[in-house]
Short mmCIF file of C-alpha atoms in Angstrom, two decimals:
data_model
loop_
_atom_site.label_atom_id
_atom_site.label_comp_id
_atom_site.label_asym_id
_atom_site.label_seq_id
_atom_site.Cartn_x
_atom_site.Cartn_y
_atom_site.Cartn_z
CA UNK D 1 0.00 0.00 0.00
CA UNK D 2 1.21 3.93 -0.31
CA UNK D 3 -0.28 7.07 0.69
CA UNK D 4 0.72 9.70 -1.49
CA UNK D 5 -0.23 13.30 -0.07
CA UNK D 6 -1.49 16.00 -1.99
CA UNK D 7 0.88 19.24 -1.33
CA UNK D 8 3.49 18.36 -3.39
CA UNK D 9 4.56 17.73 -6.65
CA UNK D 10 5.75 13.92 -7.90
CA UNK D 11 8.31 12.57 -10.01
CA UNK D 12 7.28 9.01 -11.35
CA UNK D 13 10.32 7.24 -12.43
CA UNK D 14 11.90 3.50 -13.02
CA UNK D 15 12.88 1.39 -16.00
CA UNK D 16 10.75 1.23 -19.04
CA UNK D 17 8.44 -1.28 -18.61
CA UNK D 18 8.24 -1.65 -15.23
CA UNK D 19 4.80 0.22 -14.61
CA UNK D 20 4.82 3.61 -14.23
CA UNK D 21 2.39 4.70 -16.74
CA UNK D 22 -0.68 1.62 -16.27
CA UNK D 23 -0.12 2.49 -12.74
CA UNK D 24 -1.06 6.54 -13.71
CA UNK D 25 -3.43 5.71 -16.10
CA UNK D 26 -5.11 3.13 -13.97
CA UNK D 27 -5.70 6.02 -11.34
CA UNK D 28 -6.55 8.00 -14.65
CA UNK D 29 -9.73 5.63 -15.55
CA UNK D 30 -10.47 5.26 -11.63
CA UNK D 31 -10.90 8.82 -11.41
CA UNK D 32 -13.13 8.98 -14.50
CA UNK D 33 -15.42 6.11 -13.54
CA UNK D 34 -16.32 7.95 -10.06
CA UNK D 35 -16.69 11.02 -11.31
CA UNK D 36 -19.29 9.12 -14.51
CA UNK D 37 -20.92 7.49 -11.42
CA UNK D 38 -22.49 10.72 -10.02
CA UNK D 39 -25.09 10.78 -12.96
CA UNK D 40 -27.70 9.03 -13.17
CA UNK D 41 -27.04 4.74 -13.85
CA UNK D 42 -29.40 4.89 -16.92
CA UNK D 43 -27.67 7.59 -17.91
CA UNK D 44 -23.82 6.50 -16.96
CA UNK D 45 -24.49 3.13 -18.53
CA UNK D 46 -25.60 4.44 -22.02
CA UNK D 47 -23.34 7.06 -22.47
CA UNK D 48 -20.28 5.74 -21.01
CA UNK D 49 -19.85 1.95 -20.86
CA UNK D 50 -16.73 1.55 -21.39
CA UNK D 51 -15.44 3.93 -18.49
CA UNK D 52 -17.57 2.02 -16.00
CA UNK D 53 -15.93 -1.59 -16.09
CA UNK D 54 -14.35 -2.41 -12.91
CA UNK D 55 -10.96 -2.51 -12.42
CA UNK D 56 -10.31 -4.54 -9.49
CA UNK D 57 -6.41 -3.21 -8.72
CA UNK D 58 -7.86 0.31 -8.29
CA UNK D 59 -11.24 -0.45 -6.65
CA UNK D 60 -9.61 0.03 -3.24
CA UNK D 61 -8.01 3.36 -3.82
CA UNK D 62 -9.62 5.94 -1.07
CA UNK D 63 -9.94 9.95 -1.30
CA UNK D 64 -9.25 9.81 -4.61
CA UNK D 65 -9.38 13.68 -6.05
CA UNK D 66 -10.01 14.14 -10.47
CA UNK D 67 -7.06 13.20 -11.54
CA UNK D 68 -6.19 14.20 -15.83
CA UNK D 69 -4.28 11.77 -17.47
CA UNK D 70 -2.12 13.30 -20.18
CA UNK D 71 -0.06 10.61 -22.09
CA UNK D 72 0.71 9.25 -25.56
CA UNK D 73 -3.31 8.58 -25.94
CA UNK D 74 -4.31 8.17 -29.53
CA UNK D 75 -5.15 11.12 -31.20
CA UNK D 76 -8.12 11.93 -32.85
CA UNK D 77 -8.30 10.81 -37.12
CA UNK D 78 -10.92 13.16 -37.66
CA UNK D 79 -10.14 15.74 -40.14
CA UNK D 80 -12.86 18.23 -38.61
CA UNK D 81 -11.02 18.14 -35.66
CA UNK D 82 -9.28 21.38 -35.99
CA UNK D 83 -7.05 23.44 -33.05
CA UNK D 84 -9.41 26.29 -33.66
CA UNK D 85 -12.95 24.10 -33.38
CA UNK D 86 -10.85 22.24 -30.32
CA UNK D 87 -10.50 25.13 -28.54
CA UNK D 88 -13.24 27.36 -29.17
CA UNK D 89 -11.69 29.99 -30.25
CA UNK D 90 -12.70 29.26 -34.28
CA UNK D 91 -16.33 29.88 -32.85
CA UNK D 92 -15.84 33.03 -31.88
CA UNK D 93 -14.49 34.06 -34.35
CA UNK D 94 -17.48 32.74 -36.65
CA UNK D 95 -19.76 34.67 -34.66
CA UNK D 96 -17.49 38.21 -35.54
CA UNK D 97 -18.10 37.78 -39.12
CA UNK D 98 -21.57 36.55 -38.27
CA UNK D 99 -22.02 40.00 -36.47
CA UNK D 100 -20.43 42.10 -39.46
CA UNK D 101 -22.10 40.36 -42.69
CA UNK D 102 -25.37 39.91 -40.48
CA UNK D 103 -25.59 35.75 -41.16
CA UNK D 104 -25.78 32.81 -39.11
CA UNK D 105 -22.26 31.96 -37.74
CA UNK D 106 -23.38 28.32 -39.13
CA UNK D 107 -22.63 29.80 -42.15
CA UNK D 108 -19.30 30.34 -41.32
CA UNK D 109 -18.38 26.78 -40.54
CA UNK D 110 -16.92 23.99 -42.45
CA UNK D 111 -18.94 21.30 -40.79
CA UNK D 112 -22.03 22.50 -42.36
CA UNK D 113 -23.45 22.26 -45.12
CA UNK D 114 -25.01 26.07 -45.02
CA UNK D 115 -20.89 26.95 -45.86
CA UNK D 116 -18.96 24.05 -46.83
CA UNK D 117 -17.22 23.31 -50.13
CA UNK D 118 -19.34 20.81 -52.06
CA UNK D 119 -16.61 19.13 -53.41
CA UNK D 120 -15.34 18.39 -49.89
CA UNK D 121 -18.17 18.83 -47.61
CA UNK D 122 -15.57 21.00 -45.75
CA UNK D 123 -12.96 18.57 -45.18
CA UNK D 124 -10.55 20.18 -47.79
CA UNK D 125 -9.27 17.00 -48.87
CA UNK D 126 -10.82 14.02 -51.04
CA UNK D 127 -9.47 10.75 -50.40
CA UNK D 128 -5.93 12.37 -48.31
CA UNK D 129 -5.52 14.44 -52.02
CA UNK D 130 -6.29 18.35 -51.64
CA UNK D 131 -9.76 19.52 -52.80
CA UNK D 132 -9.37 20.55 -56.77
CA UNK D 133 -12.81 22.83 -56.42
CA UNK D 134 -11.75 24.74 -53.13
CA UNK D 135 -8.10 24.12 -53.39
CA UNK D 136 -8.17 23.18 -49.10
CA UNK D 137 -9.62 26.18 -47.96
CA UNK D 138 -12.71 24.12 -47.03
CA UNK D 139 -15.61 26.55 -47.91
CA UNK D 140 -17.75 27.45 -50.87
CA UNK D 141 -16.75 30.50 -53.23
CA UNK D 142 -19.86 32.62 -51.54
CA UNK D 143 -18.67 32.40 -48.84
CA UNK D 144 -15.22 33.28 -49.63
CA UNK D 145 -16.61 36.29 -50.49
CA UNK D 146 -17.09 38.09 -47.20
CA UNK D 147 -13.66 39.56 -46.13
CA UNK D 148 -12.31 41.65 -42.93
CA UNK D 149 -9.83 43.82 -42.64
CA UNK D 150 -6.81 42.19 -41.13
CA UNK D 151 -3.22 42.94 -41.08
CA UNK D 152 -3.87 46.28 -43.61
CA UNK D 153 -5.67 43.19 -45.91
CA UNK D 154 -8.66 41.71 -46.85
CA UNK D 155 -9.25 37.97 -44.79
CA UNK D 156 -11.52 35.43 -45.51
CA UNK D 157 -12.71 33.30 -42.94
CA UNK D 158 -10.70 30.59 -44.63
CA UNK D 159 -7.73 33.35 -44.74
CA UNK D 160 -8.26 33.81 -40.64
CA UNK D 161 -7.94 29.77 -40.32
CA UNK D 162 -4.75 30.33 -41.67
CA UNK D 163 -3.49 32.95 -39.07
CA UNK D 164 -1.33 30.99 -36.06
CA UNK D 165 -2.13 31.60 -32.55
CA UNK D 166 0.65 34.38 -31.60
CA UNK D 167 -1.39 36.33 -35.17
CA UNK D 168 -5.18 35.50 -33.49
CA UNK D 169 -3.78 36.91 -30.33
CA UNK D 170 -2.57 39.96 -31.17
CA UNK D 171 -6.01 40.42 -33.23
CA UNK D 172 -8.05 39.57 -30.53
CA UNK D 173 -9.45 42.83 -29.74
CA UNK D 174 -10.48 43.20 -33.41
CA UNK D 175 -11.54 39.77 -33.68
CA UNK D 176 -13.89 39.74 -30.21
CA UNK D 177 -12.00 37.22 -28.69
CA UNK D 178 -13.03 36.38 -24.93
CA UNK D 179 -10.53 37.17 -22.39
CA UNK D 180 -11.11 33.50 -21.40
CA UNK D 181 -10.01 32.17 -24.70
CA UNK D 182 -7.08 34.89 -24.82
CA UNK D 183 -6.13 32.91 -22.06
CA UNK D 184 -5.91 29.82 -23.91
CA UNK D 185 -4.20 31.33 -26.50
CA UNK D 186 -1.24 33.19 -24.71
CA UNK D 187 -0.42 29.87 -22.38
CA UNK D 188 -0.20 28.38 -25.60
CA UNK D 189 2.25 30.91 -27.13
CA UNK D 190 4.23 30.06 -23.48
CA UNK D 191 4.07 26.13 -24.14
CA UNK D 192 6.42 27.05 -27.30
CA UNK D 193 3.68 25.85 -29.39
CA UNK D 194 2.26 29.62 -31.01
CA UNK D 195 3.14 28.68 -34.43
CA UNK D 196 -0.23 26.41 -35.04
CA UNK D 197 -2.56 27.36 -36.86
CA UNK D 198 -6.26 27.36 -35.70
CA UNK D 199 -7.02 25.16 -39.08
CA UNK D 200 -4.49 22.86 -38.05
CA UNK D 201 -5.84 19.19 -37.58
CA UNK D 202 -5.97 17.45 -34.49
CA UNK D 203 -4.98 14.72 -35.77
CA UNK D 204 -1.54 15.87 -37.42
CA UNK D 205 0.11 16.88 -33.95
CA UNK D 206 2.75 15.38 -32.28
CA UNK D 207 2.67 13.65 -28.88
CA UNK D 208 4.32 16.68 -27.56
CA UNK D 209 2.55 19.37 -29.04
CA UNK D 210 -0.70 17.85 -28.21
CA UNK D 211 0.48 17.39 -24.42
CA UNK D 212 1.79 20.76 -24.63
CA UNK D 213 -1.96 22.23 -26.09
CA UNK D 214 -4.08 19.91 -23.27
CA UNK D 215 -1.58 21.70 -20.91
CA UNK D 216 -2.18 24.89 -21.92
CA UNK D 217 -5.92 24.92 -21.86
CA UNK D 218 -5.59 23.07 -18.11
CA UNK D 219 -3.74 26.25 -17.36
CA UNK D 220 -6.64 28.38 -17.96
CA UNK D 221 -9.29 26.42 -16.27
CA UNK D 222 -8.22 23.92 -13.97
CA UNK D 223 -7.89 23.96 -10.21
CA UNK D 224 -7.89 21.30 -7.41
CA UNK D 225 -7.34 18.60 -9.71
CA UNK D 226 -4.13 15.74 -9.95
CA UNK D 227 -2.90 16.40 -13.18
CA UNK D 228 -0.34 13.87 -14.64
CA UNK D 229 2.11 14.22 -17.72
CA UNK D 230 3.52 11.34 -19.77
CA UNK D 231 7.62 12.17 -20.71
CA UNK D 232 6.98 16.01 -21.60
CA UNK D 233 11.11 15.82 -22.11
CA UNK D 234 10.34 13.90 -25.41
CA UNK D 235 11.56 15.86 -28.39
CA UNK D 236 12.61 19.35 -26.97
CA UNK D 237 15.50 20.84 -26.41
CA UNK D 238 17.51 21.79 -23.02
CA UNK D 239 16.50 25.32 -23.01
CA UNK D 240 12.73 24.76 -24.28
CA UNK D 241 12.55 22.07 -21.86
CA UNK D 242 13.16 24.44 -19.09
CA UNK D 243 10.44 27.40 -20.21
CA UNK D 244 8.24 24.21 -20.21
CA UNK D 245 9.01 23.50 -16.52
CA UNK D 246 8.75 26.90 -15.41
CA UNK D 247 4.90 27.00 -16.93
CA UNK D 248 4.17 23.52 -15.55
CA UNK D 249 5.20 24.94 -12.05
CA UNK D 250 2.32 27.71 -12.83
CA UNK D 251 0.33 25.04 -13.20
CA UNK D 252 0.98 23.35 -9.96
CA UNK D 253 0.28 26.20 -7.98
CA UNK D 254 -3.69 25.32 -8.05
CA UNK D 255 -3.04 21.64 -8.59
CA UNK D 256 -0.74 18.45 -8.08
CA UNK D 257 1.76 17.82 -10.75
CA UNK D 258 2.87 14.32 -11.27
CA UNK D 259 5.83 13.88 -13.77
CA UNK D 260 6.60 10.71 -15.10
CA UNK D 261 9.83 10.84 -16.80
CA UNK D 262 13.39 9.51 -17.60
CA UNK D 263 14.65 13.22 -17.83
CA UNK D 264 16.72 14.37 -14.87
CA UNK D 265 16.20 17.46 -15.45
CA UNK D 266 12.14 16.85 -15.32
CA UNK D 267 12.45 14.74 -12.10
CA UNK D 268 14.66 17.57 -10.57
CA UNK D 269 11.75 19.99 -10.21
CA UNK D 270 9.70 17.65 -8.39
CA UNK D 271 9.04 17.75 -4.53
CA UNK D 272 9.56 13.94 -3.97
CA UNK D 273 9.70 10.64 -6.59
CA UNK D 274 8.03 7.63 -6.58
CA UNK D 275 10.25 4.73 -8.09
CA UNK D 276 9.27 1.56 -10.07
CA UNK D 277 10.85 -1.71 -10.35
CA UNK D 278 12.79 -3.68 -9.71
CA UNK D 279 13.06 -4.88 -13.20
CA UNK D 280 10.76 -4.33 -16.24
CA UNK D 281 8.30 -6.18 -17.25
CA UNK D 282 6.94 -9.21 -14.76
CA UNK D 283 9.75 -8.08 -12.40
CA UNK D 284 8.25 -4.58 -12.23
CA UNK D 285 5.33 -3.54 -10.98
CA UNK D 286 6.09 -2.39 -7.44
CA UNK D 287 6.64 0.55 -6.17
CA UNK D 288 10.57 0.48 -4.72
CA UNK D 289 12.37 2.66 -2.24
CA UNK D 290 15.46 3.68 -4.64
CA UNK D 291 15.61 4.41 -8.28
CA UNK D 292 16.63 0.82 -9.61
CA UNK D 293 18.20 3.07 -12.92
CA UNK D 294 22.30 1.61 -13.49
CA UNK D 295 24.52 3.63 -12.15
CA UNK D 296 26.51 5.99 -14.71
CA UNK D 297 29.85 4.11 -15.51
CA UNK D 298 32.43 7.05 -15.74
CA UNK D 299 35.41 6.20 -17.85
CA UNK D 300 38.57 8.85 -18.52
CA UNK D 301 38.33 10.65 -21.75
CA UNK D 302 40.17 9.49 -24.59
CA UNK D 303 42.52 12.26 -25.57
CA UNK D 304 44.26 10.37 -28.48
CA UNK D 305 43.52 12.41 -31.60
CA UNK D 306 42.08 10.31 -34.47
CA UNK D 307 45.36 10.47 -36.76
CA UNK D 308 47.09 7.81 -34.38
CA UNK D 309 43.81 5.59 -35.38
CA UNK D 310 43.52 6.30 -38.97
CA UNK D 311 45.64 7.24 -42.17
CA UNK D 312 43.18 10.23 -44.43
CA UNK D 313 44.59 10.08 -47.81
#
């Protein structure tokens, strides 16, 4: 058994394999299945099935607070899926050209029918090739028609999809934004990620950049809450790595941060660390006192230079 308190932050750390992240994601699911299980059984059992099945390793775990699982999940296929439509902001800013040209803001979106390229039916591909009658801007030629003034230059709404989130943000004002989703947009400019586009897909994100996004719009909203991140360290850089820390830390101020992560430099910022082992695999699976990680063998540095080795002609 362990009792793991909530005032400070966790490193979760061990050989791969030997359990650290179907331990998380167990308390993940747990979490998600008693939270489900305040509504209504007819309604628990129709909506969510799959969430409800018992697991019987975490059916003793007590005081058990929401806990957000954010790990190498599979990411959604769907090419209507967009960060814009994700994150709300692409609805506002339907409903600012909706205001202007005095429409529907349905019109204004590519998942209906009221706006969307025929050819497509706004998904601005056909069959993974771009659309030959809207050329992947997704909506019809009417409705290409109504234009802003942007950047000293006419936008379309399909022109405005285009726009990354550092360009939305410093439109906001003239765009109606919400200071709510101007929220969501600078932490995302912090995460290192401001270069996406609102009409990028869901779908075509890295594991990083979509942690980095869920992180972001956690930022904004969530308090009180366990919130626990899958080997942020993958694929950035010592110095971006660091800016990412520094936010996370924001983010633990209202919340519990639990890192799981072969990064020394991740497990470093950490109050305490839990350690898995001893082994991988069937010898994993417990939860150990010391980090069962191989000590660094240090050897003396070679300082032979390569011509005593080799003969460059």
């Amino acid at each position: 058994d362990a009792t793991i308190p909530f005032n400070k932050s966790f490193g979760i750390a061990g050989l791969s394999g030997s359990g650290k992240t179907t331990f998380c994601q167990t308390i993940g699911e747990e979490s998600k299945k008693r939270l489900v299980s305040l509504l209504p059984k007819a309604e628990y059992q129709y909506l969510f099935p799959n969430i409800m099945e018992t697991n019987f390793s975490a059916i003793k775990m007590e005081e058990m607070p929401l806990v957000l699982f954010l790990g190498k999940s599979s990411i959604s296929s769907n090419p209507r899926s967009t960060i814009g439509t994700h994150t709300g902001v692409f609805t506002e800013v339907r409903e600012k050209l909706a205001e202007v040209f005095n429409l529907s803001p349905e019109v204004f979106s590519f998942n209906n029918q009221l706006g969307w390229c025929t050819g497509c039916k706004g998904r601005g591909t056909t069959k993974n090739v771009e659309c030959k009658k809207c050329k992947g801007k997704r909506y019809s030629e009417e409705i290409e028609q109504y234009e802003i003034d942007l950047l000293e230059k006419p936008h379309s709404i399909s022109n405005i999809n285009d726009l990354s989130v550092e360009s939305i943000l410093s439109l906001a004002k003239q765009l109606n934004i919400s200071e709510e989703k101007q929220h969501i947009l600078q932490n995302i400019i912090n995460m290192n990620i401001g270069y996406l586009t609102l009409n990028r897909i869901m779908g075509t994100l890295s594991g990083g950049e979509l942690t980095r996004l869920y992180l972001a719009e956690f930022m904004a909203v969530s308090e009180n809450a366990v919130i626990i991140i899958d080997e942020i360290s993958v694929g950035l850089d010592h110095e971006t790595l660091l800016q990412i820390l520094e936010e996370i830390k924001r983010l633990g101020c209202k919340n519990q941060i639990w890192l799981i992560d072969h990064s020394d430099t991740v497990l470093d910022t950490t109050d305490e660390q839990l350690f898995f082992g001893p082994g991988s695999g069937k010898y994993g699976g417990k939860i150990v006192k010391e980090s069962p990680r191989p000590k660094s063998i240090l050897w003396e540095r070679n300082k032979e230079i390569p011509t005593e080795y080799y003969t460059f002609y």
